Amino acid sequence: MADHINPFESALAQLHKAVRFVELSNNPINKLSNQQIKNTLQMLEQPEREVHVNIPVTMDDGTLRMFQGYRIQYNNARGPYKGGIRFHPHVDLHEVKALAFWMSMKCAVADLPLGGSKGGVVVDPKELSAGELERLSRGYARSIADVIGPDKDVPAPDVNTNGTIMGWMVDEFITIKRAEVLRLAEVASKNLDPSSVSLAESRPSVSTKGSRSQSEAGRNFSGSPQAYIDSLRATFTGKAIKDGGSEGREEATGLGGLYILLAILAKFKSKALNPKSKISSKFQTQNSKRLGFRISDLGFPRPLTVAVMGFGNVGYNMVKFLVSHGFNVIAVSDSKGGIHVPSGVNPELTLACKKKNGYLAGCYCSGSVCDLSKGRPITQEQLLELPVDILIPAALENVITKENAPKIKANVILEMANGPTTPEADEILAKRGITVIPDVLANSGGVTVSCFEWEQNLKGQHWTKEDVNKKLKRKMEVAAGAVWETAKKHNTTLRTAAFVVAVERIMKK
Ligand code: NAD
């Protein structure tokens, strides 16, 4: 794994590559002058706001410990900032800035009425007790309370954070805001000067058509204070259902990844069925050279083989959906190492085994049993280099580097983690004809259902899981289609195409 790569520099390299195509682009965006394009580029090279916080937490032994945290609000041209919160010992400013930038791109690729942000706390949550974790989560929510809200910035889970943590954070946020709302309601009921009673958190109207949400900034308080307080639940997504979460959010990133993968594989399939389709030879070389023999496999005469790095929220759900759709997942890993199970992992048994042991090692669960004879341990590097059809990094960034890219044997890489491939590795993979389905497209299912959750909270609705998944599938197919068509048009990779789609949409706002 690469140690010294600045993910924000990688993100900017991706941006600059895409902007060359935006400048050359032959579409309505070209009505903008080169100066306007330069201005947007300059704007996208830095976040709009960086919040640095130090969070005091009383530990179980009575001592006080300070934790460093960040909230980076990158771009809100298309709507309120949106992005997860990561708890990890390696969190740093460059990483959070990169993740916030990618969120801006991702929301635009998925055509959501949201901008991009990200948060992080430097901590190894495994070293904290449940009480310490709750106090840290509440402390972080307090420290950023002034800059978040349904129309400002909407956080969500990321690495090492989950629905329970979002529940603590939303509870803390609402506790802070409730006092303010009730005070303003009381003032309003006494008919005092209305200008003194406009709420800090105003409620945005929600559009699902990709237009920027219109804040009713400065509106005077009217209606039920409780209804307003309830709408503040929209400040956090990825919550448990009991706290106002959406059906399907927990597994949305994995399910969205499956929909994107199937949509891209189907594009290759229809191209194979229609040999006269006008796809340039360079694009074919860049995106399907090594996929060629597999095109005939798309009717699944044999299961495509998959290796997945990471077995957390995203990795586990990805494996679950792949297996239920006939893929053969033969290797998975967690932070402690990987397992190779050639007959195909059973996701539920593997998860149960990992929960029992605390790690994946030895969990060779296939069919209906876990048995040591069914697999072998492998390192992260060995997993990345397995001869599989599809490789899925679903853990951390910068794991596919210029050192291991030449040794990767997969034909398709589905980037479920954010930023798993360095720019140098990306070049090598493109030259080798390996199709990379980029993170800003591949893992956009999570933020898409987060957007649905935000919308449900604001409208006071609760959609069925069937409804959520149907809308998710549609969104993912449309996003995959837009990126595919742009790649075809510009004769470039899916990653550059995704950035072109995103930058053009941001410019149009
Ligand atoms: P998680 O904390 O639930 O799981 C992370 C997994 O990665 C764990 O299994 C952990 O053991 C493993 N891991 C950590 N270090 C590793 C290493 N060096 N090698 C191999 N495995 C390692 O986090 P998650 O929510 O599943 O997020 C995973 C990735 O997906 C991150 O890059 C995150 O930004 C991205 N992502 C998450 C979501 C979401 O909805 N959770 C949405 C979009 C993108």
Coordinates of C-alpha atoms and ligand atoms in Angstrom, one line a residue:
M1 CA 0.0 0.0 0.0
A2 CA 1.2 3.5 -0.7
D3 CA 2.2 5.5 2.3
H4 CA 3.1 9.0 1.1
I5 CA 0.4 9.8 -1.4
N6 CA -1.6 13.0 -0.8
P7 CA -5.2 12.1 -1.8
F8 CA -6.0 15.7 -2.3
E9 CA -3.3 16.0 -4.9
S10 CA -4.7 12.9 -6.6
A11 CA -8.1 14.4 -6.6
L12 CA -6.9 17.6 -8.2
A13 CA -5.0 15.6 -10.9
Q14 CA -8.3 13.9 -11.8
L15 CA -10.0 17.3 -11.9
H16 CA -7.4 18.9 -14.2
K17 CA -7.5 15.9 -16.6
A18 CA -11.3 16.2 -16.9
V19 CA -11.3 20.0 -17.4
R20 CA -9.3 19.6 -20.6
F21 CA -12.3 17.7 -22.0
V22 CA -14.8 20.3 -20.6
E23 CA -12.8 23.0 -22.5
L24 CA -12.9 21.0 -25.7
S25 CA -16.5 20.0 -25.2
N26 CA -18.9 20.7 -28.1
N27 CA -22.0 21.2 -26.1
P28 CA -24.1 24.0 -24.6
I29 CA -21.6 24.5 -21.8
N30 CA -19.2 25.8 -24.4
K31 CA -21.2 28.9 -24.5
L32 CA -19.3 29.8 -21.4
S33 CA -16.1 31.6 -22.1
N34 CA -12.7 30.0 -21.4
Q35 CA -12.4 32.5 -18.6
Q36 CA -15.6 31.3 -17.0
I37 CA -14.3 27.7 -17.2
K38 CA -11.0 28.8 -15.7
N39 CA -12.9 30.5 -12.8
T40 CA -14.9 27.4 -12.1
L41 CA -11.8 25.3 -12.1
Q42 CA -10.1 27.7 -9.7
M43 CA -13.1 27.6 -7.5
L44 CA -13.0 23.8 -7.5
E45 CA -9.4 23.6 -6.5
Q46 CA -10.1 24.6 -2.9
P47 CA -12.9 24.0 -0.5
E48 CA -15.3 26.8 0.3
R49 CA -14.9 26.3 4.1
E50 CA -12.5 24.4 6.4
V51 CA -13.6 23.8 10.0
H52 CA -11.0 22.6 12.4
V53 CA -12.2 21.5 15.8
N54 CA -10.7 20.1 19.1
I55 CA -13.2 18.0 21.0
P56 CA -12.7 17.5 24.7
V57 CA -13.9 14.0 25.9
T58 CA -14.1 12.8 29.5
M59 CA -12.7 9.3 29.4
D60 CA -14.0 6.5 31.6
D61 CA -11.1 6.9 34.1
G62 CA -12.0 10.5 34.6
T63 CA -9.1 12.0 32.6
L64 CA -9.8 14.5 29.8
R65 CA -8.6 13.7 26.2
M66 CA -8.7 16.1 23.3
F67 CA -9.6 14.8 19.8
Q68 CA -8.8 16.6 16.6
G69 CA -11.6 16.8 14.0
Y70 CA -12.5 18.5 10.7
R71 CA -15.5 19.4 8.6
I72 CA -14.7 20.4 5.1
Q73 CA -17.4 22.1 3.1
Y74 CA -16.2 21.9 -0.5
N75 CA -18.8 23.1 -2.9
N76 CA -22.5 23.9 -2.6
A77 CA -23.3 25.1 -6.1
R78 CA -26.0 22.4 -6.5
G79 CA -27.4 22.4 -3.0
P80 CA -26.6 21.9 0.7
Y81 CA -23.2 20.3 1.4
K82 CA -23.4 16.6 1.9
G83 CA -20.8 14.1 3.2
G84 CA -19.9 11.4 5.7
I85 CA -18.0 11.5 8.9
R86 CA -15.0 9.2 9.3
F87 CA -13.5 8.1 12.6
H88 CA -10.0 6.8 11.9
P89 CA -6.5 7.3 13.4
H90 CA -5.1 8.2 9.9
V91 CA -7.7 11.0 9.2
D92 CA -5.9 14.2 8.2
L93 CA -6.7 17.5 6.5
H94 CA -5.6 16.3 3.0
E95 CA -7.7 13.2 3.2
V96 CA -10.8 15.0 4.4
K97 CA -10.4 17.7 1.7
A98 CA -10.1 15.0 -1.0
L99 CA -13.1 13.1 0.3
A100 CA -15.1 16.4 0.3
F101 CA -14.1 17.1 -3.2
W102 CA -15.1 13.6 -4.4
M103 CA -18.5 14.1 -2.7
S104 CA -19.1 17.3 -4.7
M105 CA -18.3 15.3 -7.9
K106 CA -20.3 12.3 -6.8
C107 CA -23.5 14.2 -6.0
A108 CA -23.3 15.9 -9.4
V109 CA -22.7 12.5 -11.2
A110 CA -25.8 11.1 -9.5
D111 CA -27.6 14.3 -10.3
L112 CA -28.6 15.0 -6.7
P113 CA -29.6 18.5 -5.5
L114 CA -26.6 18.5 -3.1
G115 CA -23.1 19.7 -2.9
G116 CA -20.1 18.0 -1.3
S117 CA -18.4 18.0 2.2
K118 CA -16.8 15.5 4.5
G119 CA -15.9 15.2 8.2
G120 CA -13.4 13.3 10.2
V121 CA -12.0 12.7 13.6
V122 CA -8.5 11.4 14.4
V123 CA -9.3 8.4 16.6
D124 CA -9.2 4.7 16.7
P125 CA -12.7 4.0 17.8
K126 CA -11.8 0.4 18.7
E127 CA -9.8 1.8 21.6
L128 CA -12.8 3.6 23.1
S129 CA -15.6 2.2 25.3
A130 CA -19.2 2.6 24.2
G131 CA -19.6 5.5 26.6
E132 CA -16.4 7.3 25.3
L133 CA -17.5 6.8 21.7
E134 CA -20.9 8.3 22.4
R135 CA -19.4 11.3 24.2
L136 CA -16.9 11.9 21.3
S137 CA -19.8 11.6 18.8
R138 CA -21.9 14.1 20.7
G139 CA -18.9 16.4 21.2
Y140 CA -18.2 16.4 17.4
A141 CA -21.8 17.2 16.6
R142 CA -21.7 20.1 19.1
S143 CA -18.5 21.4 17.6
I144 CA -19.9 21.7 14.1
A145 CA -23.5 22.5 15.1
D146 CA -23.3 26.1 13.8
V147 CA -22.3 25.1 10.3
I148 CA -24.7 22.1 9.7
G149 CA -28.4 21.8 9.1
P150 CA -30.9 20.5 6.5
D151 CA -30.2 23.5 4.2
K152 CA -26.5 24.0 5.1
D153 CA -24.6 20.7 5.4
V154 CA -25.9 17.2 5.9
P155 CA -23.5 14.6 7.4
A156 CA -23.8 10.8 7.1
P157 CA -21.8 7.7 8.2
D158 CA -18.4 6.7 6.7
V159 CA -15.6 4.5 7.8
N160 CA -16.1 3.4 11.5
T161 CA -19.3 5.4 11.9
N162 CA -22.8 4.0 11.6
G163 CA -26.5 4.6 12.3
T164 CA -26.1 4.5 16.1
I165 CA -23.5 7.2 15.9
M166 CA -25.7 9.3 13.6
G167 CA -28.5 8.8 16.2
W168 CA -26.3 10.3 18.9
M169 CA -25.3 13.2 16.7
V170 CA -28.8 14.1 15.6
D171 CA -30.1 13.9 19.2
E172 CA -27.3 16.2 20.3
F173 CA -27.9 18.6 17.4
I174 CA -31.7 18.7 18.1
T175 CA -31.1 19.2 21.8
I176 CA -29.0 22.3 21.0
K177 CA -31.5 23.7 18.4
R178 CA -34.7 22.8 20.4
A179 CA -34.0 25.5 23.0
E180 CA -33.4 28.0 20.3
V181 CA -36.6 27.1 18.4
L182 CA -38.8 27.2 21.5
R183 CA -37.4 30.5 22.5
L184 CA -38.1 31.9 19.0
A185 CA -41.6 30.3 19.0
E186 CA -42.3 32.0 22.3
V187 CA -41.2 35.4 20.9
A188 CA -43.3 34.9 17.8
S189 CA -46.4 34.0 19.9
K190 CA -46.0 37.3 21.7
N191 CA -46.0 39.2 18.4
L192 CA -42.6 40.7 18.9
D193 CA -40.5 42.2 16.1
P194 CA -40.7 39.5 13.4
S195 CA -37.2 40.3 12.2
S196 CA -35.9 39.0 15.5
V197 CA -37.5 35.6 15.1
S198 CA -36.2 34.2 11.9
L199 CA -34.7 30.8 12.4
A200 CA -31.0 30.1 11.8
E201 CA -32.0 26.8 10.3
S202 CA -34.5 27.4 7.6
R203 CA -36.1 24.6 5.8
P204 CA -35.2 24.0 2.1
S205 CA -37.7 22.9 -0.4
V206 CA -36.7 19.7 -2.0
S207 CA -36.3 19.1 -5.7
T208 CA -35.5 15.6 -7.1
K209 CA -34.7 17.0 -10.5
G210 CA -31.2 18.0 -9.7
S211 CA -31.9 21.7 -9.2
R212 CA -30.3 23.5 -6.3
S213 CA -32.6 23.5 -3.3
Q214 CA -34.0 26.9 -2.6
S215 CA -33.5 27.9 1.0
E216 CA -36.3 30.0 2.6
A217 CA -33.5 31.8 4.4
G218 CA -34.7 34.4 6.8
R219 CA -38.4 33.2 6.8
N220 CA -40.2 34.2 9.9
F221 CA -41.2 31.4 12.3
S222 CA -44.7 30.1 11.7
G223 CA -46.3 26.7 12.1
S224 CA -45.7 24.2 14.8
P225 CA -42.3 24.4 16.6
Q226 CA -42.4 20.6 17.0
A227 CA -42.8 20.1 13.2
Y228 CA -39.9 22.3 12.7
I229 CA -37.8 20.5 15.3
D230 CA -38.8 17.2 13.6
S231 CA -37.6 18.4 10.3
L232 CA -34.1 19.0 11.8
R233 CA -33.7 15.2 11.7
A234 CA -32.9 15.8 8.0
T235 CA -29.5 17.3 9.3
F236 CA -28.1 13.8 9.5
T237 CA -28.7 10.8 7.2
G238 CA -27.8 7.1 7.6
K239 CA -29.8 7.1 10.8
A240 CA -31.5 4.1 12.3
I241 CA -35.1 3.8 11.2
K242 CA -36.3 4.7 14.7
D243 CA -34.4 8.0 14.5
G244 CA -35.9 8.9 11.1
G245 CA -33.7 6.9 8.8
S246 CA -34.6 5.6 5.4
E247 CA -35.4 2.0 4.5
G248 CA -32.6 0.6 2.5
R249 CA -29.9 3.2 3.5
E250 CA -27.7 0.6 5.4
E251 CA -27.2 -1.5 2.3
A252 CA -27.6 1.3 -0.4
T253 CA -23.9 1.7 -1.2
G254 CA -23.5 -2.0 -1.9
L255 CA -26.8 -2.3 -3.8
G256 CA -26.0 0.9 -5.8
G257 CA -22.6 -0.6 -6.6
L258 CA -24.3 -3.7 -8.0
Y259 CA -26.7 -1.7 -10.1
I260 CA -23.8 0.3 -11.5
L261 CA -21.7 -2.8 -12.2
L262 CA -24.6 -4.5 -14.0
A263 CA -25.4 -1.3 -16.0
I264 CA -21.8 -1.0 -17.2
L265 CA -21.5 -4.8 -18.0
A266 CA -24.8 -4.5 -19.9
K267 CA -23.3 -1.7 -22.0
F268 CA -20.4 -3.9 -23.0
K269 CA -22.9 -6.7 -23.7
S270 CA -25.1 -4.5 -26.0
K271 CA -22.0 -3.3 -27.8
A272 CA -21.0 -6.9 -28.4
L273 CA -24.4 -7.7 -29.7
N274 CA -24.2 -4.7 -32.0
P275 CA -20.8 -4.8 -33.7
K276 CA -21.7 -1.8 -35.9
S277 CA -22.0 0.5 -32.8
K278 CA -19.8 3.5 -33.2
I279 CA -17.4 3.1 -30.3
S280 CA -13.9 4.3 -31.2
S281 CA -11.1 1.8 -31.1
K282 CA -9.2 3.8 -28.5
F283 CA -12.2 3.8 -26.2
Q284 CA -12.6 0.0 -26.8
T285 CA -8.9 -0.5 -26.0
Q286 CA -9.1 1.6 -22.9
N287 CA -12.3 0.1 -21.6
S288 CA -12.9 -3.4 -23.0
K289 CA -9.7 -4.9 -24.3
R290 CA -9.4 -7.3 -21.5
L291 CA -13.1 -7.6 -21.1
G292 CA -13.5 -9.0 -24.6
F293 CA -13.7 -12.6 -23.8
R294 CA -16.1 -11.9 -21.0
I295 CA -18.7 -10.1 -23.0
S296 CA -20.1 -13.5 -24.0
D297 CA -20.1 -14.3 -20.3
L298 CA -22.7 -11.7 -19.5
G299 CA -25.5 -14.1 -19.9
F300 CA -23.7 -15.7 -16.9
P301 CA -23.0 -19.2 -18.4
R302 CA -20.4 -19.3 -15.6
P303 CA -20.4 -17.0 -12.5
L304 CA -17.9 -14.1 -12.8
T305 CA -15.3 -14.3 -10.0
V306 CA -14.8 -11.4 -7.6
A307 CA -12.3 -10.4 -4.9
V308 CA -13.4 -7.7 -2.4
M309 CA -11.0 -5.8 -0.2
G310 CA -12.8 -4.6 3.0
F311 CA -15.7 -6.3 4.8
G312 CA -17.4 -3.5 6.6
N313 CA -20.7 -1.9 5.6
V314 CA -19.9 -1.5 2.0
G315 CA -17.8 -4.6 1.5
Y316 CA -20.2 -7.0 3.3
N317 CA -23.3 -5.7 1.5
M318 CA -21.5 -5.7 -1.9
V319 CA -20.6 -9.4 -1.3
K320 CA -24.1 -10.2 -0.2
F321 CA -25.7 -8.7 -3.4
L322 CA -23.1 -10.1 -5.7
V323 CA -23.6 -13.6 -4.4
S324 CA -27.4 -13.2 -4.6
H325 CA -26.9 -12.1 -8.3
G326 CA -24.9 -15.1 -9.3
F327 CA -21.3 -13.8 -8.9
N328 CA -18.7 -16.0 -7.2
V329 CA -16.9 -14.0 -4.6
I330 CA -13.7 -16.0 -3.9
A331 CA -11.7 -13.6 -1.7
V332 CA -12.4 -11.0 0.9
S333 CA -10.3 -9.1 3.5
D334 CA -10.5 -6.8 6.5
S335 CA -7.9 -4.7 8.2
K336 CA -6.2 -7.8 9.7
G337 CA -5.8 -9.7 6.4
G338 CA -7.7 -11.7 3.8
I339 CA -9.1 -15.1 3.0
H340 CA -9.2 -17.0 -0.3
V341 CA -12.1 -19.4 -0.6
P342 CA -12.1 -20.7 -4.2
S343 CA -15.6 -22.3 -3.9
G344 CA -17.1 -18.9 -3.1
V345 CA -17.7 -17.2 0.3
N346 CA -21.1 -17.5 2.0
P347 CA -21.6 -13.8 3.2
E348 CA -23.8 -14.5 6.2
L349 CA -21.7 -17.3 7.6
T350 CA -18.5 -15.3 7.0
L351 CA -20.0 -12.2 8.8
A352 CA -21.2 -14.3 11.7
C353 CA -17.7 -15.9 12.0
K354 CA -16.0 -12.5 11.8
K355 CA -18.3 -11.1 14.5
K356 CA -17.5 -14.1 16.7
N357 CA -13.7 -14.0 16.2
G358 CA -13.3 -10.3 15.7
Y359 CA -11.5 -10.8 12.4
L360 CA -11.9 -12.7 9.1
A361 CA -8.8 -14.9 9.3
G362 CA -9.9 -18.6 9.4
C363 CA -13.5 -17.8 8.4
Y364 CA -13.5 -20.1 5.3
C365 CA -17.3 -20.2 5.0
S366 CA -18.7 -21.6 1.8
G367 CA -21.9 -23.4 1.1
S368 CA -23.5 -24.0 4.4
V369 CA -20.4 -24.5 6.6
C370 CA -17.2 -22.9 7.8
D371 CA -14.3 -25.3 7.4
L372 CA -10.6 -24.8 7.5
S373 CA -10.1 -27.1 4.4
K374 CA -12.2 -24.7 2.3
G375 CA -9.7 -21.8 2.1
R376 CA -6.4 -20.2 2.9
P377 CA -5.2 -16.9 4.4
I378 CA -3.9 -14.3 1.9
T379 CA -2.4 -10.9 2.3
Q380 CA -4.0 -7.7 1.0
E381 CA -1.4 -7.6 -1.8
Q382 CA -2.2 -11.2 -2.8
L383 CA -5.9 -10.4 -2.9
L384 CA -5.4 -7.4 -5.2
E385 CA -3.4 -9.6 -7.6
L386 CA -5.7 -12.6 -7.8
P387 CA -6.8 -13.8 -11.3
V388 CA -10.5 -12.7 -10.9
D389 CA -12.9 -11.1 -13.3
I390 CA -13.8 -8.2 -11.0
L391 CA -11.7 -6.6 -8.2
I392 CA -13.5 -4.4 -5.7
P393 CA -11.5 -2.2 -3.3
A394 CA -14.0 -1.4 -0.5
A395 CA -11.8 -0.3 2.4
L396 CA -9.5 2.7 2.2
E397 CA -7.8 5.0 -0.3
N398 CA -4.5 4.6 -2.2
V399 CA -4.4 0.8 -2.2
I400 CA -3.9 0.4 -6.0
T401 CA -0.6 2.0 -6.8
K402 CA 2.0 2.2 -9.5
E403 CA 3.8 -0.8 -7.8
N404 CA 0.9 -3.2 -7.9
A405 CA -1.1 -1.9 -10.9
P406 CA 1.1 -3.9 -13.4
K407 CA 0.3 -7.1 -11.5
I408 CA -3.4 -6.7 -11.3
K409 CA -5.1 -9.5 -13.2
A410 CA -8.8 -8.5 -12.9
N411 CA -10.5 -7.2 -16.0
V412 CA -12.8 -4.8 -14.2
I413 CA -12.2 -2.7 -11.0
L414 CA -15.3 -1.5 -9.3
E415 CA -14.1 1.3 -6.9
M416 CA -16.4 1.0 -3.9
A417 CA -13.9 2.7 -1.5
N418 CA -13.2 6.4 -2.1
G419 CA -9.9 7.1 -3.9
P420 CA -8.5 3.6 -3.9
T421 CA -6.4 4.1 -7.1
T422 CA -3.6 6.6 -7.4
P423 CA -3.3 8.7 -10.6
E424 CA -0.2 6.8 -11.7
A425 CA -1.9 3.5 -11.2
D426 CA -4.9 4.8 -13.1
E427 CA -2.7 5.5 -16.1
I428 CA -1.2 2.0 -16.0
L429 CA -4.6 0.3 -15.7
A430 CA -5.9 2.3 -18.6
K431 CA -3.0 1.4 -20.8
R432 CA -3.5 -2.3 -19.8
G433 CA -7.1 -2.1 -20.9
I434 CA -8.5 -2.7 -17.5
T435 CA -11.9 -1.1 -17.0
V436 CA -12.0 1.1 -13.8
I437 CA -15.6 2.0 -12.7
P438 CA -14.7 5.1 -10.7
D439 CA -15.6 5.7 -7.1
V440 CA -17.7 8.8 -7.8
L441 CA -20.0 6.6 -9.9
A442 CA -19.6 3.2 -8.3
N443 CA -20.3 4.1 -4.7
S444 CA -22.8 6.9 -5.3
G445 CA -25.7 4.6 -4.2
G446 CA -25.0 5.6 -0.5
V447 CA -25.4 9.3 -1.0
T448 CA -28.3 8.7 -3.3
V449 CA -30.4 7.0 -0.6
S450 CA -29.0 9.5 1.9
C451 CA -30.6 12.2 -0.3
F452 CA -33.9 10.2 -0.3
E453 CA -33.7 10.1 3.5
W454 CA -33.1 13.9 3.7
E455 CA -36.1 14.3 1.3
Q456 CA -38.3 12.0 3.4
N457 CA -37.4 13.8 6.6
L458 CA -38.2 17.2 5.1
K459 CA -41.5 16.1 3.7
G460 CA -42.4 14.1 6.8
Q461 CA -42.7 10.9 4.7
H462 CA -41.5 7.3 5.1
W463 CA -41.0 5.4 1.8
T464 CA -41.1 1.6 1.6
K465 CA -37.8 -0.3 0.9
E466 CA -39.3 -1.4 -2.4
D467 CA -39.8 2.3 -3.4
V468 CA -36.4 3.3 -2.2
N469 CA -34.6 0.5 -4.2
K470 CA -36.6 1.2 -7.3
K471 CA -35.7 4.8 -7.2
L472 CA -32.1 3.9 -6.5
K473 CA -31.9 1.5 -9.4
R474 CA -33.2 4.2 -11.8
K475 CA -30.8 6.8 -10.5
M476 CA -27.8 4.4 -10.8
E477 CA -28.8 3.4 -14.3
V478 CA -29.2 7.0 -15.5
A479 CA -25.8 8.0 -13.9
A480 CA -24.0 5.0 -15.4
G481 CA -25.6 5.8 -18.8
A482 CA -24.5 9.5 -18.6
V483 CA -20.9 8.5 -17.8
W484 CA -20.8 5.8 -20.4
E485 CA -22.0 8.2 -23.2
T486 CA -19.6 10.9 -22.1
A487 CA -16.7 8.4 -22.2
K488 CA -17.8 7.3 -25.7
K489 CA -18.1 10.9 -26.9
H490 CA -14.7 12.0 -25.6
N491 CA -13.0 8.7 -26.2
T492 CA -11.8 8.5 -22.7
T493 CA -12.0 6.5 -19.5
L494 CA -15.0 6.2 -17.3
R495 CA -13.2 8.1 -14.5
T496 CA -12.5 11.2 -16.7
A497 CA -16.0 11.0 -18.1
A498 CA -17.5 11.0 -14.7
F499 CA -15.6 14.1 -13.8
V500 CA -16.6 15.8 -17.1
V501 CA -20.2 15.1 -16.3
A502 CA -19.9 16.4 -12.8
V503 CA -17.9 19.6 -13.6
E504 CA -20.3 20.5 -16.5
R505 CA -23.3 20.1 -14.1
I506 CA -21.7 22.2 -11.4
M507 CA -20.8 24.9 -14.0
K508 CA -24.4 25.0 -15.2
K509 CA -25.5 26.1 -11.7
Ligands
NAD1 P1 -16.5 0.3 7.5 O1 -15.8 1.0 8.6 O2 -17.8 -0.2 7.7 O3 -15.6 -0.8 6.9 C1 -14.2 -0.7 6.5 C2 -13.7 -2.0 6.2 O4 -12.3 -1.9 5.7 C3 -13.6 -2.9 7.4 O5 -13.9 -4.2 7.1 C4 -12.1 -2.8 7.8 O6 -11.6 -4.0 8.5 C5 -11.5 -2.8 6.4 N1 -10.1 -2.2 6.3 C6 -9.6 -1.2 7.0 N2 -8.3 -1.1 6.7 C7 -8.0 -2.0 5.8 C8 -6.9 -2.4 5.1 N3 -5.7 -1.7 5.2 N4 -7.0 -3.4 4.2 C9 -8.1 -4.1 4.0 N5 -9.3 -3.8 4.7 C10 -9.2 -2.8 5.6 O7 -16.5 1.4 6.3 P2 -17.4 1.5 5.0 O8 -18.6 2.3 5.3 O9 -17.7 0.1 4.6 O10 -16.5 2.3 4.0 C11 -15.6 1.6 3.2 C12 -15.2 2.5 2.0 O11 -16.3 2.9 1.3 C13 -14.5 3.9 2.4 O12 -13.6 4.3 1.5 C14 -15.7 4.8 2.4 O13 -15.3 6.2 2.2 C15 -16.5 4.3 1.2 N6 -17.9 4.6 1.1 C16 -18.7 4.3 2.1 C17 -20.1 4.6 2.0 C18 -21.1 4.2 3.0 O14 -22.3 4.4 2.8 N7 -20.7 3.6 4.2 C19 -20.5 5.3 0.9 C20 -19.6 5.6 -0.1 C21 -18.3 5.3 0.0

